[in-house]
PDB file of C-alpha atoms in Angstrom:
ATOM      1  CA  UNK A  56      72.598 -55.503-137.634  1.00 46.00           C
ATOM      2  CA  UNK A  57      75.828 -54.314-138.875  1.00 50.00           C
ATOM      3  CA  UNK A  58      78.538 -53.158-135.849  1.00 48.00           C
ATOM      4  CA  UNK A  59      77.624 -49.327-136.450  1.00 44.00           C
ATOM      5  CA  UNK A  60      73.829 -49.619-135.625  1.00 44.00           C
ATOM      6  CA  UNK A  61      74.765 -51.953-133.072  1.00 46.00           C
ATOM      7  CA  UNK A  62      77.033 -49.423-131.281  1.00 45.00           C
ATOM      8  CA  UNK A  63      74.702 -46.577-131.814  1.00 40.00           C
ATOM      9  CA  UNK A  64      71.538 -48.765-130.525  1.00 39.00           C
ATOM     10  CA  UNK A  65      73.634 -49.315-127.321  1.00 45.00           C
ATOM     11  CA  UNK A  66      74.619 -46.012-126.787  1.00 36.00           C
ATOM     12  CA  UNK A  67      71.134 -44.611-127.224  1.00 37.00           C
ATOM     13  CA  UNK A  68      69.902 -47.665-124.964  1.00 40.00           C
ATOM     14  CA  UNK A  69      72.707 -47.408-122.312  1.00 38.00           C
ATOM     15  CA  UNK A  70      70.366 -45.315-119.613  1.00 31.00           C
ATOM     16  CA  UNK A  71      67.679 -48.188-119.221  1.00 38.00           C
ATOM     17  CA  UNK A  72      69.037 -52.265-118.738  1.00 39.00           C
ATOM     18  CA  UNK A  73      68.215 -53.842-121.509  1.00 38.00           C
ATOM     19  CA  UNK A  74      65.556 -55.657-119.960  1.00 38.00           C
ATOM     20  CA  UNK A  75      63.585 -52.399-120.199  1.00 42.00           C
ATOM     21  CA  UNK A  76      64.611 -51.625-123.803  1.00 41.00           C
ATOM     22  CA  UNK A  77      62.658 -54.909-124.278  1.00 40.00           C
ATOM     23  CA  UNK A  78      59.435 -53.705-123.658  1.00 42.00           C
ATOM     24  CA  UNK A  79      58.106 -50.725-125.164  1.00 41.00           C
ATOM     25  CA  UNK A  80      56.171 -49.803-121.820  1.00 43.00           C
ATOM     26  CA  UNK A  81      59.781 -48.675-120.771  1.00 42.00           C
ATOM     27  CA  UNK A  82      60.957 -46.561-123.982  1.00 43.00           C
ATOM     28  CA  UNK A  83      60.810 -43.069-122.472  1.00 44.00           C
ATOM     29  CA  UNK A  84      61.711 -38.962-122.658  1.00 48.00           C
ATOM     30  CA  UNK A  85      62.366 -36.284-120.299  1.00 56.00           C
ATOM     31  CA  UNK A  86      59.366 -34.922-120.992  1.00 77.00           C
ATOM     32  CA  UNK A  87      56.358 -35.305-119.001  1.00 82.00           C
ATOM     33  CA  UNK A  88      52.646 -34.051-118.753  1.00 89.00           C
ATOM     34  CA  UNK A  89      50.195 -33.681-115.500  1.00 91.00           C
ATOM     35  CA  UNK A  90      48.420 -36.974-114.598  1.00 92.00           C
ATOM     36  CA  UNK A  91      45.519 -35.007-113.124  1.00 93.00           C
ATOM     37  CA  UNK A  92      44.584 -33.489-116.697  1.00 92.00           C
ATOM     38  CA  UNK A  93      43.873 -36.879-118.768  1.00 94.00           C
ATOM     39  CA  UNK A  94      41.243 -39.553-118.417  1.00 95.00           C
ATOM     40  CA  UNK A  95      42.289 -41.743-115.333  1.00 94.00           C
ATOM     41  CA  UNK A  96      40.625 -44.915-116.951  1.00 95.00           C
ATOM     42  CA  UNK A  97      43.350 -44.591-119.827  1.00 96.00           C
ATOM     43  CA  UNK A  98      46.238 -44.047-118.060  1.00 95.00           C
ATOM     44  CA  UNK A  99      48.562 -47.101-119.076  1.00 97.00           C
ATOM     45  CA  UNK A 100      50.639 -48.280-116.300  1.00 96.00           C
ATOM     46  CA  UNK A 101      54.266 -50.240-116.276  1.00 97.00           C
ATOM     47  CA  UNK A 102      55.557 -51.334-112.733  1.00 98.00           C
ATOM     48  CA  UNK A 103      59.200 -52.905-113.010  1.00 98.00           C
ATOM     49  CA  UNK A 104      60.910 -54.244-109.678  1.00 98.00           C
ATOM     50  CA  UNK A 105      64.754 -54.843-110.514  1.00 98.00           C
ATOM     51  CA  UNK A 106      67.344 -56.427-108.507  1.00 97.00           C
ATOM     52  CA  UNK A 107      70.867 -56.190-109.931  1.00 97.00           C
ATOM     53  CA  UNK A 108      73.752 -58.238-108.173  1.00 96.00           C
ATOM     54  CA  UNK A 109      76.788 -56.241-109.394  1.00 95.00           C
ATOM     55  CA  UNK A 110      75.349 -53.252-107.227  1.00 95.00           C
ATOM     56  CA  UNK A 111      73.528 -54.551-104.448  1.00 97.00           C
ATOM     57  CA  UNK A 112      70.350 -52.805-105.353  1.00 97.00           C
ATOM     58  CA  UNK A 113      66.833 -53.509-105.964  1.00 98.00           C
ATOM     59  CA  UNK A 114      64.640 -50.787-107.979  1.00 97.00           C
ATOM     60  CA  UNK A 115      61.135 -50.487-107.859  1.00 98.00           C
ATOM     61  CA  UNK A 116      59.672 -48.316-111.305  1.00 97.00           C
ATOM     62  CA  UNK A 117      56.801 -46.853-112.353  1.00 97.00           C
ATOM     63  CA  UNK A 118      56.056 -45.820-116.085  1.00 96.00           C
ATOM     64  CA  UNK A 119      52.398 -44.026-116.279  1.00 96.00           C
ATOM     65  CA  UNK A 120      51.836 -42.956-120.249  1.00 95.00           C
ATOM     66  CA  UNK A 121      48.577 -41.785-121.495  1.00 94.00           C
ATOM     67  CA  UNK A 122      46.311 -44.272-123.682  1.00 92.00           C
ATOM     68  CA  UNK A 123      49.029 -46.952-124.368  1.00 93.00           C
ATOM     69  CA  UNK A 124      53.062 -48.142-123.769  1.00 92.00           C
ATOM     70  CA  UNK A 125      53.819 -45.558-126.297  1.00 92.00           C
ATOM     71  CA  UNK A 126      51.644 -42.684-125.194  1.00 93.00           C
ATOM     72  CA  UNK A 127      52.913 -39.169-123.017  1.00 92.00           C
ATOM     73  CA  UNK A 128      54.642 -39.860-120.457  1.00 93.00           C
ATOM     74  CA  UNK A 129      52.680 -38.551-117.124  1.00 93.00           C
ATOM     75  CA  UNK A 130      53.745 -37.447-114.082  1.00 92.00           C
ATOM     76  CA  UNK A 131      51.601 -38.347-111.182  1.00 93.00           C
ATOM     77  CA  UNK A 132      50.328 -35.122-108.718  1.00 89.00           C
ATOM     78  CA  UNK A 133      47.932 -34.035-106.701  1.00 88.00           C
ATOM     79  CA  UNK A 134      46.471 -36.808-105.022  1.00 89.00           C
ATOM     80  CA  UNK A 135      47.690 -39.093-107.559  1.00 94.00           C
ATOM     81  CA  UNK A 136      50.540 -41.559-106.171  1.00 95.00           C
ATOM     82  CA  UNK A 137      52.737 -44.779-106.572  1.00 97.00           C
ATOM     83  CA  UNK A 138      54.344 -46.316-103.618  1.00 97.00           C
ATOM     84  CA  UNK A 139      55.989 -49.507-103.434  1.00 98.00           C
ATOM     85  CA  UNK A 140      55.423 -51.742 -99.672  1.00 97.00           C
ATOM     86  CA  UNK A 141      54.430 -48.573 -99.003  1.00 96.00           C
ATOM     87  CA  UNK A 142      57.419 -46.465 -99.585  1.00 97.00           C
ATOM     88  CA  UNK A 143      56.576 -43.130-101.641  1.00 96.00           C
ATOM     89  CA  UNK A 144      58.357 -43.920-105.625  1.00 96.00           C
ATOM     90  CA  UNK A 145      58.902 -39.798-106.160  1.00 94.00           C
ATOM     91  CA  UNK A 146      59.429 -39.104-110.481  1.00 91.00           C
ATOM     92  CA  UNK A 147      62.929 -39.339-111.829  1.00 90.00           C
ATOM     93  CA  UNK A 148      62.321 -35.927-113.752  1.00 83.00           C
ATOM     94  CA  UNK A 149      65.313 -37.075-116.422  1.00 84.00           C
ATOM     95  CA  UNK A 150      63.908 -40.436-116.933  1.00 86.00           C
ATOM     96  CA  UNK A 151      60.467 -39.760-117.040  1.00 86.00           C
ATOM     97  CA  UNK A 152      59.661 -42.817-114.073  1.00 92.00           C
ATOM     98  CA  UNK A 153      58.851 -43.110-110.863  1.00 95.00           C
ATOM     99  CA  UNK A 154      61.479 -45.030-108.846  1.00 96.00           C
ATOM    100  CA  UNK A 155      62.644 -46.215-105.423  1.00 97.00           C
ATOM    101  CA  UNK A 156      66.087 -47.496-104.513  1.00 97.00           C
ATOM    102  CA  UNK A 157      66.415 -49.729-102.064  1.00 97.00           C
ATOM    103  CA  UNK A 158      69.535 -50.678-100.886  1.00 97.00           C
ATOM    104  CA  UNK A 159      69.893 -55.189-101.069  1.00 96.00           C
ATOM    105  CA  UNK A 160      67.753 -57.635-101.644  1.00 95.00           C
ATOM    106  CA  UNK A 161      64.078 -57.188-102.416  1.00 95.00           C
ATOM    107  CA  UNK A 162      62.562 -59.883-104.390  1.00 96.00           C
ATOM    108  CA  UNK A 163      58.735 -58.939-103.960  1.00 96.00           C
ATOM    109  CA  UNK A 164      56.444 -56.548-103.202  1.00 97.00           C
ATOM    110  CA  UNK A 165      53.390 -55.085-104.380  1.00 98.00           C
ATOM    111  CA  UNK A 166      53.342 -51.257-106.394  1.00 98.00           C
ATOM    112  CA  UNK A 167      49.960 -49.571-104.882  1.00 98.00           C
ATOM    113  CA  UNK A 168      48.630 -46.513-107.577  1.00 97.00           C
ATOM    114  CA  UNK A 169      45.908 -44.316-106.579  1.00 96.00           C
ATOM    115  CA  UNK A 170      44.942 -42.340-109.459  1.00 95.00           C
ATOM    116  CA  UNK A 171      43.741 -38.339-109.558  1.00 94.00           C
ATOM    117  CA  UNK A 172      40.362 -39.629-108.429  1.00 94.00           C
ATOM    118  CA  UNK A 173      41.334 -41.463-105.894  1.00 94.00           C
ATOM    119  CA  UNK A 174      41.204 -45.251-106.844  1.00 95.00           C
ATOM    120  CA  UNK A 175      43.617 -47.438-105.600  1.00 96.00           C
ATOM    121  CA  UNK A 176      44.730 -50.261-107.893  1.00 97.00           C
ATOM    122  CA  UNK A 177      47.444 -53.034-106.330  1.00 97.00           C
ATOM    123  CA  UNK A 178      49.565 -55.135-108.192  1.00 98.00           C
ATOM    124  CA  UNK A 179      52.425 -57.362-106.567  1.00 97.00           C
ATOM    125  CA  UNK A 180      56.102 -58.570-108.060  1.00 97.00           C
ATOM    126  CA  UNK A 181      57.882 -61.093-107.151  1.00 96.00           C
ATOM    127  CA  UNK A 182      61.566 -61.580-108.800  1.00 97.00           C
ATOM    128  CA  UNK A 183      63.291 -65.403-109.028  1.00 94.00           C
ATOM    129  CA  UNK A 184      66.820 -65.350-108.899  1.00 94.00           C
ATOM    130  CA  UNK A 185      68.974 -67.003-111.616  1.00 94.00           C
ATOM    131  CA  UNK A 186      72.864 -67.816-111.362  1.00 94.00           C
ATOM    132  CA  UNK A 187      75.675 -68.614-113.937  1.00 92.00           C
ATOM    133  CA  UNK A 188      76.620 -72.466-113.576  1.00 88.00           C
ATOM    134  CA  UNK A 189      80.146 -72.329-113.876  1.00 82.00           C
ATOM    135  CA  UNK A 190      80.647 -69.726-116.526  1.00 80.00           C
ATOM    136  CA  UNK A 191      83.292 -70.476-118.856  1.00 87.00           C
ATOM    137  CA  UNK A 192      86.800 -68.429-118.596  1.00 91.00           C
ATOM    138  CA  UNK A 193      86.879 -68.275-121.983  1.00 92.00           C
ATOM    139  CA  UNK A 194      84.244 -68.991-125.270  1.00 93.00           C
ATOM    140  CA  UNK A 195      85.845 -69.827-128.740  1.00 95.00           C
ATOM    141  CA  UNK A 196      83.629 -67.504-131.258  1.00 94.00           C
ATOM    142  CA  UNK A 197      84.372 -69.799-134.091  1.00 95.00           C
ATOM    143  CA  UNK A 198      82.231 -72.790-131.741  1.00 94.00           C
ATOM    144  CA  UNK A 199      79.031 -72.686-130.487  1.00 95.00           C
ATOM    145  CA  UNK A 200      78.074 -72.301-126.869  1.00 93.00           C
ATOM    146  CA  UNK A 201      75.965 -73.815-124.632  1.00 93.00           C
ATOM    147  CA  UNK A 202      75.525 -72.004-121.320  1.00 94.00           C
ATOM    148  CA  UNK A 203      73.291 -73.252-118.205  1.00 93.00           C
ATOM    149  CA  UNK A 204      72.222 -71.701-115.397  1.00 94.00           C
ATOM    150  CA  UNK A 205      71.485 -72.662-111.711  1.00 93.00           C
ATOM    151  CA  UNK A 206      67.959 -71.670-110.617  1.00 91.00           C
ATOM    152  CA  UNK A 207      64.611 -73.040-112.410  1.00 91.00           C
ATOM    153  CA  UNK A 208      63.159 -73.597-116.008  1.00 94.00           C
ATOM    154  CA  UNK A 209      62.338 -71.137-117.723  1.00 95.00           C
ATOM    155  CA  UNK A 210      58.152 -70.726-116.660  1.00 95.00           C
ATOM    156  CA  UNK A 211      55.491 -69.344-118.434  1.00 95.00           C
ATOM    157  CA  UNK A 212      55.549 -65.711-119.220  1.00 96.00           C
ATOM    158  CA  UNK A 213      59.300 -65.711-118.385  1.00 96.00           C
ATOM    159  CA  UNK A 214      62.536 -65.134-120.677  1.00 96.00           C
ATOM    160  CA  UNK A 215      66.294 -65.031-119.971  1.00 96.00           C
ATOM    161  CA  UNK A 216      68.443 -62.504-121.773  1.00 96.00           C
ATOM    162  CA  UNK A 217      71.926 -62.970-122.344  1.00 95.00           C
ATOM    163  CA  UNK A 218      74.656 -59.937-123.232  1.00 95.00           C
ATOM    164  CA  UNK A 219      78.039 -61.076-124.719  1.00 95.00           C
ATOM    165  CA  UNK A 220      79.959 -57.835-125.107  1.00 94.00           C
ATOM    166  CA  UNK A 221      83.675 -56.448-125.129  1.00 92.00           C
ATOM    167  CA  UNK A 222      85.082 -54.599-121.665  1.00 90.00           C
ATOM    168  CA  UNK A 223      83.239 -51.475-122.717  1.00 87.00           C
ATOM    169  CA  UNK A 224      79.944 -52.730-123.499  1.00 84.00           C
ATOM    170  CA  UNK A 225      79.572 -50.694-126.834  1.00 88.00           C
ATOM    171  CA  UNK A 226      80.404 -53.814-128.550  1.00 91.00           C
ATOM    172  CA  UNK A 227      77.883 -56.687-127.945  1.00 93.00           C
ATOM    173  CA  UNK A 228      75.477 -59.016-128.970  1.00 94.00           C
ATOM    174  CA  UNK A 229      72.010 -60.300-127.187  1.00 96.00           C
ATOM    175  CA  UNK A 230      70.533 -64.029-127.134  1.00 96.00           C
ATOM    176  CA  UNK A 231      67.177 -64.728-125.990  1.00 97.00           C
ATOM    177  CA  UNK A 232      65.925 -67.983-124.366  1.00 96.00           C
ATOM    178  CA  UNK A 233      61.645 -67.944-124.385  1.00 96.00           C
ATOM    179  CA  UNK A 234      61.002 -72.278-124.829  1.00 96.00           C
ATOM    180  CA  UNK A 235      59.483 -73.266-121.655  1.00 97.00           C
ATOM    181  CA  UNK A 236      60.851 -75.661-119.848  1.00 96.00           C
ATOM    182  CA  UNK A 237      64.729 -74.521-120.773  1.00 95.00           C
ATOM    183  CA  UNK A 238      67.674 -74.361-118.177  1.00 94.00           C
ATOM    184  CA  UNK A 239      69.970 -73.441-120.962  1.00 94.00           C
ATOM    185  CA  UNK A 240      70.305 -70.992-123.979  1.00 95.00           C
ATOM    186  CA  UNK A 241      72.995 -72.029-127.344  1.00 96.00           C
ATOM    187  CA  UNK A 242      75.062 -68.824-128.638  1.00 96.00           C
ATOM    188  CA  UNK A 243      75.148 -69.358-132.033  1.00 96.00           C
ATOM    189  CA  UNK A 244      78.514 -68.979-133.401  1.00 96.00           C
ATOM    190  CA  UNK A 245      77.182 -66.433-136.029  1.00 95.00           C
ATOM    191  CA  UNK A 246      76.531 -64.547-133.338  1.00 95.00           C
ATOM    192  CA  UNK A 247      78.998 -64.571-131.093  1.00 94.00           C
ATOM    193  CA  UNK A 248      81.843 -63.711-134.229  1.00 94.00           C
ATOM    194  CA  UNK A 249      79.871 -60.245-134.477  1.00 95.00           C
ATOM    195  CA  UNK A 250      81.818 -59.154-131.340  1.00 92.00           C
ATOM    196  CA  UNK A 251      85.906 -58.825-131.092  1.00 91.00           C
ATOM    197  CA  UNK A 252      88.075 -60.913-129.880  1.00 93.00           C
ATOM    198  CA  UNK A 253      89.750 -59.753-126.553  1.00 93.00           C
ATOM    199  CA  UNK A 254      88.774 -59.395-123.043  1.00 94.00           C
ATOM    200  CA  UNK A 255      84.938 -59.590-122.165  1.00 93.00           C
ATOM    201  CA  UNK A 256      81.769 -59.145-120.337  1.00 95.00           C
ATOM    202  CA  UNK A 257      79.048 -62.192-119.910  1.00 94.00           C
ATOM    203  CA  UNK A 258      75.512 -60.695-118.466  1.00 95.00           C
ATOM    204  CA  UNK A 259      72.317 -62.425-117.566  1.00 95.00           C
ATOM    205  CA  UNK A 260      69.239 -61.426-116.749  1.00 97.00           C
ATOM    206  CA  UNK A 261      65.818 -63.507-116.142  1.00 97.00           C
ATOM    207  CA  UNK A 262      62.833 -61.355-117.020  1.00 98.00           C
ATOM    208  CA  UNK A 263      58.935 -62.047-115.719  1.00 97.00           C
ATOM    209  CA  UNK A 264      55.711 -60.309-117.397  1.00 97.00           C
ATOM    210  CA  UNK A 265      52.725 -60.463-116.756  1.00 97.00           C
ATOM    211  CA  UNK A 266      49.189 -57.710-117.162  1.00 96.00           C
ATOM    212  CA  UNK A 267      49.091 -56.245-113.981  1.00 95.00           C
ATOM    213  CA  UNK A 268      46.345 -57.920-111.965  1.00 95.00           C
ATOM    214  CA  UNK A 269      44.404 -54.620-111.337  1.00 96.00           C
ATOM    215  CA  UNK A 270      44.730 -52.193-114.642  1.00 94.00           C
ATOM    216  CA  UNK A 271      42.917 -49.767-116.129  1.00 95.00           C
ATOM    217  CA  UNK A 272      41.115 -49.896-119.199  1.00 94.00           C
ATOM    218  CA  UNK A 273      44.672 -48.875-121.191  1.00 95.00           C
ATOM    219  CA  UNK A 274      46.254 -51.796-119.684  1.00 95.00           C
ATOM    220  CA  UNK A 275      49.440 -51.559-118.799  1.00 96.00           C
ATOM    221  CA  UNK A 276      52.662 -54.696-117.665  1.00 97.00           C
ATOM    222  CA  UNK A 277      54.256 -55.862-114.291  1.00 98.00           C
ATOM    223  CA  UNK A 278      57.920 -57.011-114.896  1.00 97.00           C
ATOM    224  CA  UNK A 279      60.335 -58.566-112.501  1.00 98.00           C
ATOM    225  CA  UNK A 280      64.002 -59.042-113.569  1.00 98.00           C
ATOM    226  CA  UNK A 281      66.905 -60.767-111.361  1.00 97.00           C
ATOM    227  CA  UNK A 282      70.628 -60.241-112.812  1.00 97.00           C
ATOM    228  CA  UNK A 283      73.765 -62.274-111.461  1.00 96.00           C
ATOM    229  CA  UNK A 284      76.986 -60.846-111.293  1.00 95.00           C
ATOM    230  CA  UNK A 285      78.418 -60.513-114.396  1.00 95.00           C
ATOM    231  CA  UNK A 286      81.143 -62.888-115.547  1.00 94.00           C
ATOM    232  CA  UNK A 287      84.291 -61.150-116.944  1.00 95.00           C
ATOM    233  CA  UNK A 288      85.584 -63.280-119.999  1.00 94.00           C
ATOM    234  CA  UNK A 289      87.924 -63.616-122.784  1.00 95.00           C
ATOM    235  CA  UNK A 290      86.691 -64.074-126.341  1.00 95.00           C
ATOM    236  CA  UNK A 291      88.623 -66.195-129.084  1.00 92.00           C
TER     237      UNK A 291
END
């Protein structure tokens, strides 16, 4: 991807992490249509519980779309709810999700969703942290690069997702470690010579999937996502 379509992707990307640009249950528009007026059994649902270091904050989402990850996005009324420990998620009306922002640490909990006809379905998150093991000061594009982390191996249905970018973020690159068993992740020098020299940013994040234990018949993805604080870098 040449450094235009790179710079446009991020821009178009840069209101979701880009854990959620990962999945497609998280790709979503302003608009929205009334949960109350589709089938309930194919109402695909996408619960995301987020805990980001660099702000302090944990968010809990909800992404309800009609018959698949890439169907309407709905807007849940009426009786029709999401809470998360039992703390009402109300819709982000720009965003198209329901969310909660809770303020710290919040590594688990369990997104309840009672649908227009009143069936409750439960599914529980739980996020593991991840940290940077002595990040370098400074990575030589020209070189490869190892990087470790502290925290476990990479586990079934689990990835980590690294972001090498420049102070303003609109000129990056991603790596992506999915081999069980890892506790590091090579940057291929390839890779890493797509982005400038000069002062930079070095982002982690640890990603869990799974089906959601209760679903409907349109299925639907529980994700839990830890990110460190980010490393500030210069690139050679």
């Amino acid at each position: 991807m040449d450094r235009l379509h790179r710079r446009s992707f991020l821009k178009s990307a840069a209101i979701f992490t880009a854990a959620a640009a990962a999945s497609a249950s998280w790709l979503s528009g302003c608009r929205t249509e009334d949960a109350r007026n589709v089938d309930q059994s194919r109402i695909h649902t996408a619960f995301w519980l987020f805990y980001n270091v660099n702000n302090d904050v944990t968010f809990a989402r909800a992404t309800f779309r009609f018959g698949g990850p890439l169907g309407t996005l709905l807007d849940l009324r009426g009786a029709s709810e999401v809470r998360f420990n039992d703390r009402p998620m109300p819709l982000n009306s720009s965003l198209g999700w329901h969310e909660l922002q809770i303020a710290g640490e919040s590594l688990e909990g369990t997104f309840s969703y009672k649908d227009a006809n009143g069936r409750r379905r439960d599914n529980s998150a739980r996020i593991e942290r991840i940290a940077f093991d002595a990040a370098p000061a400074e990575i030589v594009r020209a070189n490869s690069f190892t990087l470790a982390w502290s925290g476990a191996e990479i586990r079934a249905n689990e990835d980590l997702e690294v972001i090498v970018s420049d102070r303003t973020g609109l000129d990056f690159e991603r790596f992506d470690q999915t081999a069980v068993g890892s506790r590091s992740i090579v940057l291929p020098a390839d890779k890493l010579q797509r982005v400038d020299a000069g002062a930079g940013i070095l982002s982690m994040r640890r990603h869990h999937a799974v089906p959601p234990s209760q679903a409907t018949d349109a299925g639907g993805e529980v994700r839990a996502t830890f990110q460190p604080r980010d490393q500030l870098i210069t690139l050679r």
